[in-house]
């Protein structure tokens, strides 16, 4: 990995469920039960998701 980008990705487990809640560095949010699907969604930025409320 080269250099520091300053991008922060956050994945939180929702206690009592099998659900993960992810927040991308751009502010978009997503939920998934599969951790691989969660990271695929996050790392697809900017394709695959948009900002909250834009219909993506």
PDB file of N, CA and C in Angstrom:
ATOM      1  N   UNK A   1       0.864  -1.178   0.000  1.00  0.00           N
ATOM      2  CA  UNK A   1       0.000   0.000   0.000  1.00  0.00           C
ATOM      3  C   UNK A   1       0.898   1.224   0.000  1.00  0.00           C
ATOM      4  N   UNK A   2       0.582   2.172  -0.837  1.00  0.00           N
ATOM      5  CA  UNK A   2       1.433   3.356  -0.934  1.00  0.00           C
ATOM      6  C   UNK A   2       0.714   4.602  -0.447  1.00  0.00           C
ATOM      7  N   UNK A   3       1.325   5.264   0.503  1.00  0.00           N
ATOM      8  CA  UNK A   3       0.821   6.542   0.975  1.00  0.00           C
ATOM      9  C   UNK A   3      -0.458   6.471   1.782  1.00  0.00           C
ATOM     10  N   UNK A   4      -0.744   7.554   2.473  1.00  0.00           N
ATOM     11  CA  UNK A   4      -1.943   7.677   3.308  1.00  0.00           C
ATOM     12  C   UNK A   4      -2.967   8.501   2.553  1.00  0.00           C
ATOM     13  N   UNK A   5      -4.158   7.945   2.375  1.00  0.00           N
ATOM     14  CA  UNK A   5      -5.196   8.643   1.611  1.00  0.00           C
ATOM     15  C   UNK A   5      -6.125   9.469   2.479  1.00  0.00           C
ATOM     16  N   UNK A   6      -6.192   9.172   3.770  1.00  0.00           N
ATOM     17  CA  UNK A   6      -7.093   9.889   4.657  1.00  0.00           C
ATOM     18  C   UNK A   6      -8.532   9.422   4.576  1.00  0.00           C
ATOM     19  N   UNK A   7      -8.784   8.372   3.796  1.00  0.00           N
ATOM     20  CA  UNK A   7     -10.137   7.849   3.667  1.00  0.00           C
ATOM     21  C   UNK A   7     -10.451   6.938   4.843  1.00  0.00           C
ATOM     22  N   UNK A   8     -11.633   7.115   5.417  1.00  0.00           N
ATOM     23  CA  UNK A   8     -12.050   6.290   6.557  1.00  0.00           C
ATOM     24  C   UNK A   8     -13.271   5.486   6.154  1.00  0.00           C
ATOM     25  N   UNK A   9     -13.156   4.178   6.307  1.00  0.00           N
ATOM     26  CA  UNK A   9     -14.263   3.261   6.079  1.00  0.00           C
ATOM     27  C   UNK A   9     -14.636   2.685   7.435  1.00  0.00           C
ATOM     28  N   UNK A  10     -15.919   2.618   7.737  1.00  0.00           N
ATOM     29  CA  UNK A  10     -16.363   2.099   9.033  1.00  0.00           C
ATOM     30  C   UNK A  10     -17.359   0.972   8.817  1.00  0.00           C
ATOM     31  N   UNK A  11     -17.107  -0.167   9.478  1.00  0.00           N
ATOM     32  CA  UNK A  11     -18.037  -1.285   9.454  1.00  0.00           C
ATOM     33  C   UNK A  11     -18.371  -1.619  10.898  1.00  0.00           C
ATOM     34  N   UNK A  12     -19.641  -1.606  11.222  1.00  0.00           N
ATOM     35  CA  UNK A  12     -20.101  -1.916  12.575  1.00  0.00           C
ATOM     36  C   UNK A  12     -21.042  -3.103  12.519  1.00  0.00           C
ATOM     37  N   UNK A  13     -20.911  -3.977  13.480  1.00  0.00           N
ATOM     38  CA  UNK A  13     -21.812  -5.114  13.627  1.00  0.00           C
ATOM     39  C   UNK A  13     -22.988  -4.651  14.464  1.00  0.00           C
ATOM     40  N   UNK A  14     -24.196  -4.959  14.029  1.00  0.00           N
ATOM     41  CA  UNK A  14     -25.395  -4.597  14.778  1.00  0.00           C
ATOM     42  C   UNK A  14     -25.684  -5.732  15.766  1.00  0.00           C
ATOM     43  N   UNK A  15     -25.427  -5.507  17.066  1.00  0.00           N
ATOM     44  CA  UNK A  15     -25.579  -6.571  18.073  1.00  0.00           C
ATOM     45  C   UNK A  15     -26.946  -7.246  18.017  1.00  0.00           C
ATOM     46  N   UNK A  16     -26.924  -8.551  18.197  1.00  0.00           N
ATOM     47  CA  UNK A  16     -28.155  -9.328  18.195  1.00  0.00           C
ATOM     48  C   UNK A  16     -28.626  -9.714  16.799  1.00  0.00           C
ATOM     49  N   UNK A  17     -27.836  -9.354  15.781  1.00  0.00           N
ATOM     50  CA  UNK A  17     -28.194  -9.677  14.395  1.00  0.00           C
ATOM     51  C   UNK A  17     -26.964 -10.221  13.679  1.00  0.00           C
ATOM     52  N   UNK A  18     -27.149 -10.617  12.437  1.00  0.00           N
ATOM     53  CA  UNK A  18     -26.034 -10.991  11.565  1.00  0.00           C
ATOM     54  C   UNK A  18     -25.740  -9.864  10.579  1.00  0.00           C
ATOM     55  N   UNK A  19     -26.194  -8.661  10.881  1.00  0.00           N
ATOM     56  CA  UNK A  19     -26.125  -7.540   9.950  1.00  0.00           C
ATOM     57  C   UNK A  19     -24.921  -6.650  10.254  1.00  0.00           C
ATOM     58  N   UNK A  20     -24.235  -6.263   9.179  1.00  0.00           N
ATOM     59  CA  UNK A  20     -23.157  -5.288   9.258  1.00  0.00           C
ATOM     60  C   UNK A  20     -23.653  -3.977   8.663  1.00  0.00           C
ATOM     61  N   UNK A  21     -23.275  -2.870   9.280  1.00  0.00           N
ATOM     62  CA  UNK A  21     -23.629  -1.542   8.776  1.00  0.00           C
ATOM     63  C   UNK A  21     -22.331  -0.848   8.397  1.00  0.00           C
ATOM     64  N   UNK A  22     -22.214  -0.477   7.130  1.00  0.00           N
ATOM     65  CA  UNK A  22     -20.992   0.163   6.657  1.00  0.00           C
ATOM     66  C   UNK A  22     -21.217   1.600   6.270  1.00  0.00           C
ATOM     67  N   UNK A  23     -20.204   2.418   6.532  1.00  0.00           N
ATOM     68  CA  UNK A  23     -20.208   3.815   6.121  1.00  0.00           C
ATOM     69  C   UNK A  23     -18.933   4.076   5.336  1.00  0.00           C
ATOM     70  N   UNK A  24     -19.080   4.513   4.106  1.00  0.00           N
ATOM     71  CA  UNK A  24     -17.949   4.817   3.237  1.00  0.00           C
ATOM     72  C   UNK A  24     -17.379   6.185   3.600  1.00  0.00           C
ATOM     73  N   UNK A  25     -16.166   6.453   3.151  1.00  0.00           N
ATOM     74  CA  UNK A  25     -15.550   7.755   3.400  1.00  0.00           C
ATOM     75  C   UNK A  25     -16.337   8.895   2.784  1.00  0.00           C
ATOM     76  N   UNK A  26     -17.184   8.608   1.772  1.00  0.00           N
ATOM     77  CA  UNK A  26     -17.978   9.656   1.127  1.00  0.00           C
ATOM     78  C   UNK A  26     -19.280   9.943   1.879  1.00  0.00           C
ATOM     79  N   UNK A  27     -19.600   9.096   2.886  1.00  0.00           N
ATOM     80  CA  UNK A  27     -20.822   9.297   3.655  1.00  0.00           C
ATOM     81  C   UNK A  27     -21.945   8.345   3.286  1.00  0.00           C
ATOM     82  N   UNK A  28     -21.790   7.599   2.190  1.00  0.00           N
ATOM     83  CA  UNK A  28     -22.813   6.627   1.797  1.00  0.00           C
ATOM     84  C   UNK A  28     -22.868   5.501   2.826  1.00  0.00           C
ATOM     85  N   UNK A  29     -24.056   4.939   3.028  1.00  0.00           N
ATOM     86  CA  UNK A  29     -24.249   3.869   4.003  1.00  0.00           C
ATOM     87  C   UNK A  29     -24.858   2.654   3.322  1.00  0.00           C
ATOM     88  N   UNK A  30     -24.579   1.469   3.909  1.00  0.00           N
ATOM     89  CA  UNK A  30     -25.035   0.213   3.326  1.00  0.00           C
ATOM     90  C   UNK A  30     -25.110  -0.825   4.430  1.00  0.00           C
ATOM     91  N   UNK A  31     -26.032  -1.781   4.310  1.00  0.00           N
ATOM     92  CA  UNK A  31     -26.082  -2.898   5.247  1.00  0.00           C
ATOM     93  C   UNK A  31     -25.978  -4.200   4.460  1.00  0.00           C
ATOM     94  N   UNK A  32     -25.352  -5.195   5.099  1.00  0.00           N
ATOM     95  CA  UNK A  32     -25.192  -6.505   4.475  1.00  0.00           C
ATOM     96  C   UNK A  32     -24.916  -7.535   5.557  1.00  0.00           C
ATOM     97  N   UNK A  33     -25.246  -8.793   5.271  1.00  0.00           N
ATOM     98  CA  UNK A  33     -24.925  -9.874   6.191  1.00  0.00           C
ATOM     99  C   UNK A  33     -23.571 -10.494   5.855  1.00  0.00           C
ATOM    100  N   UNK A  34     -23.127 -10.339   4.633  1.00  0.00           N
ATOM    101  CA  UNK A  34     -21.874 -10.938   4.172  1.00  0.00           C
ATOM    102  C   UNK A  34     -20.746  -9.907   4.227  1.00  0.00           C
ATOM    103  N   UNK A  35     -19.695 -10.153   5.017  1.00  0.00           N
ATOM    104  CA  UNK A  35     -18.597  -9.185   5.114  1.00  0.00           C
ATOM    105  C   UNK A  35     -17.894  -8.940   3.778  1.00  0.00           C
ATOM    106  N   UNK A  36     -17.790  -9.967   2.936  1.00  0.00           N
ATOM    107  CA  UNK A  36     -17.145  -9.784   1.635  1.00  0.00           C
ATOM    108  C   UNK A  36     -17.974  -8.847   0.765  1.00  0.00           C
ATOM    109  N   UNK A  37     -19.292  -9.018   0.779  1.00  0.00           N
ATOM    110  CA  UNK A  37     -20.175  -8.126   0.016  1.00  0.00           C
ATOM    111  C   UNK A  37     -20.064  -6.694   0.519  1.00  0.00           C
ATOM    112  N   UNK A  38     -19.929  -6.528   1.832  1.00  0.00           N
ATOM    113  CA  UNK A  38     -19.788  -5.181   2.410  1.00  0.00           C
ATOM    114  C   UNK A  38     -18.528  -4.505   1.887  1.00  0.00           C
ATOM    115  N   UNK A  39     -17.397  -5.202   1.938  1.00  0.00           N
ATOM    116  CA  UNK A  39     -16.141  -4.600   1.493  1.00  0.00           C
ATOM    117  C   UNK A  39     -16.130  -4.410  -0.018  1.00  0.00           C
ATOM    118  N   UNK A  40     -16.724  -5.307  -0.778  1.00  0.00           N
ATOM    119  CA  UNK A  40     -16.828  -5.102  -2.229  1.00  0.00           C
ATOM    120  C   UNK A  40     -17.581  -3.820  -2.523  1.00  0.00           C
ATOM    121  N   UNK A  41     -18.675  -3.581  -1.785  1.00  0.00           N
ATOM    122  CA  UNK A  41     -19.471  -2.363  -1.975  1.00  0.00           C
ATOM    123  C   UNK A  41     -18.626  -1.135  -1.650  1.00  0.00           C
ATOM    124  N   UNK A  42     -17.934  -1.171  -0.518  1.00  0.00           N
ATOM    125  CA  UNK A  42     -17.140  -0.006  -0.113  1.00  0.00           C
ATOM    126  C   UNK A  42     -16.012   0.295  -1.086  1.00  0.00           C
ATOM    127  N   UNK A  43     -15.301  -0.737  -1.496  1.00  0.00           N
ATOM    128  CA  UNK A  43     -14.133  -0.529  -2.336  1.00  0.00           C
ATOM    129  C   UNK A  43     -14.486  -0.271  -3.792  1.00  0.00           C
ATOM    130  N   UNK A  44     -15.765  -0.366  -4.152  1.00  0.00           N
ATOM    131  CA  UNK A  44     -16.214  -0.067  -5.511  1.00  0.00           C
ATOM    132  C   UNK A  44     -16.386   1.440  -5.727  1.00  0.00           C
ATOM    133  N   UNK A  45     -16.083   2.233  -4.737  1.00  0.00           N
ATOM    134  CA  UNK A  45     -16.284   3.681  -4.795  1.00  0.00           C
ATOM    135  C   UNK A  45     -15.568   4.277  -6.001  1.00  0.00           C
ATOM    136  N   UNK A  46     -16.175   5.127  -6.789  1.00  0.00           N
ATOM    137  CA  UNK A  46     -17.511   5.666  -6.614  1.00  0.00           C
ATOM    138  C   UNK A  46     -18.588   4.836  -7.295  1.00  0.00           C
ATOM    139  N   UNK A  47     -18.219   3.810  -8.073  1.00  0.00           N
ATOM    140  CA  UNK A  47     -19.236   2.979  -8.690  1.00  0.00           C
ATOM    141  C   UNK A  47     -19.877   2.098  -7.621  1.00  0.00           C
ATOM    142  N   UNK A  48     -21.167   1.841  -7.746  1.00  0.00           N
ATOM    143  CA  UNK A  48     -21.835   0.929  -6.836  1.00  0.00           C
ATOM    144  C   UNK A  48     -22.556   1.601  -5.692  1.00  0.00           C
ATOM    145  N   UNK A  49     -22.276   2.864  -5.457  1.00  0.00           N
ATOM    146  CA  UNK A  49     -22.996   3.573  -4.411  1.00  0.00           C
ATOM    147  C   UNK A  49     -22.811   5.076  -4.565  1.00  0.00           C
ATOM    148  N   UNK A  50     -23.661   5.801  -3.868  1.00  0.00           N
ATOM    149  CA  UNK A  50     -23.599   7.245  -3.910  1.00  0.00           C
ATOM    150  C   UNK A  50     -23.855   7.805  -2.532  1.00  0.00           C
ATOM    151  N   UNK A  51     -24.087   9.080  -2.488  1.00  0.00           N
ATOM    152  CA  UNK A  51     -24.344   9.736  -1.218  1.00  0.00           C
ATOM    153  C   UNK A  51     -25.742   9.406  -0.709  1.00  0.00           C
ATOM    154  N   UNK A  52     -25.951   9.439   0.618  1.00  0.00           N
ATOM    155  CA  UNK A  52     -27.277   9.156   1.158  1.00  0.00           C
ATOM    156  C   UNK A  52     -28.334  10.060   0.511  1.00  0.00           C
ATOM    157  N   UNK A  53     -29.459   9.460   0.123  1.00  0.00           N
ATOM    158  CA  UNK A  53     -30.570  10.229  -0.420  1.00  0.00           C
ATOM    159  C   UNK A  53     -30.525  10.451  -1.925  1.00  0.00           C
ATOM    160  N   UNK A  54     -29.487   9.927  -2.619  1.00  0.00           N
ATOM    161  CA  UNK A  54     -29.434  10.173  -4.060  1.00  0.00           C
ATOM    162  C   UNK A  54     -30.014   9.009  -4.868  1.00  0.00           C
ATOM    163  N   UNK A  55     -30.612   8.018  -4.175  1.00  0.00           N
ATOM    164  CA  UNK A  55     -31.258   6.916  -4.856  1.00  0.00           C
ATOM    165  C   UNK A  55     -30.343   5.776  -5.232  1.00  0.00           C
ATOM    166  N   UNK A  56     -29.069   5.825  -4.855  1.00  0.00           N
ATOM    167  CA  UNK A  56     -28.131   4.743  -5.198  1.00  0.00           C
ATOM    168  C   UNK A  56     -28.204   3.593  -4.231  1.00  0.00           C
TER     169      UNK A  56
END
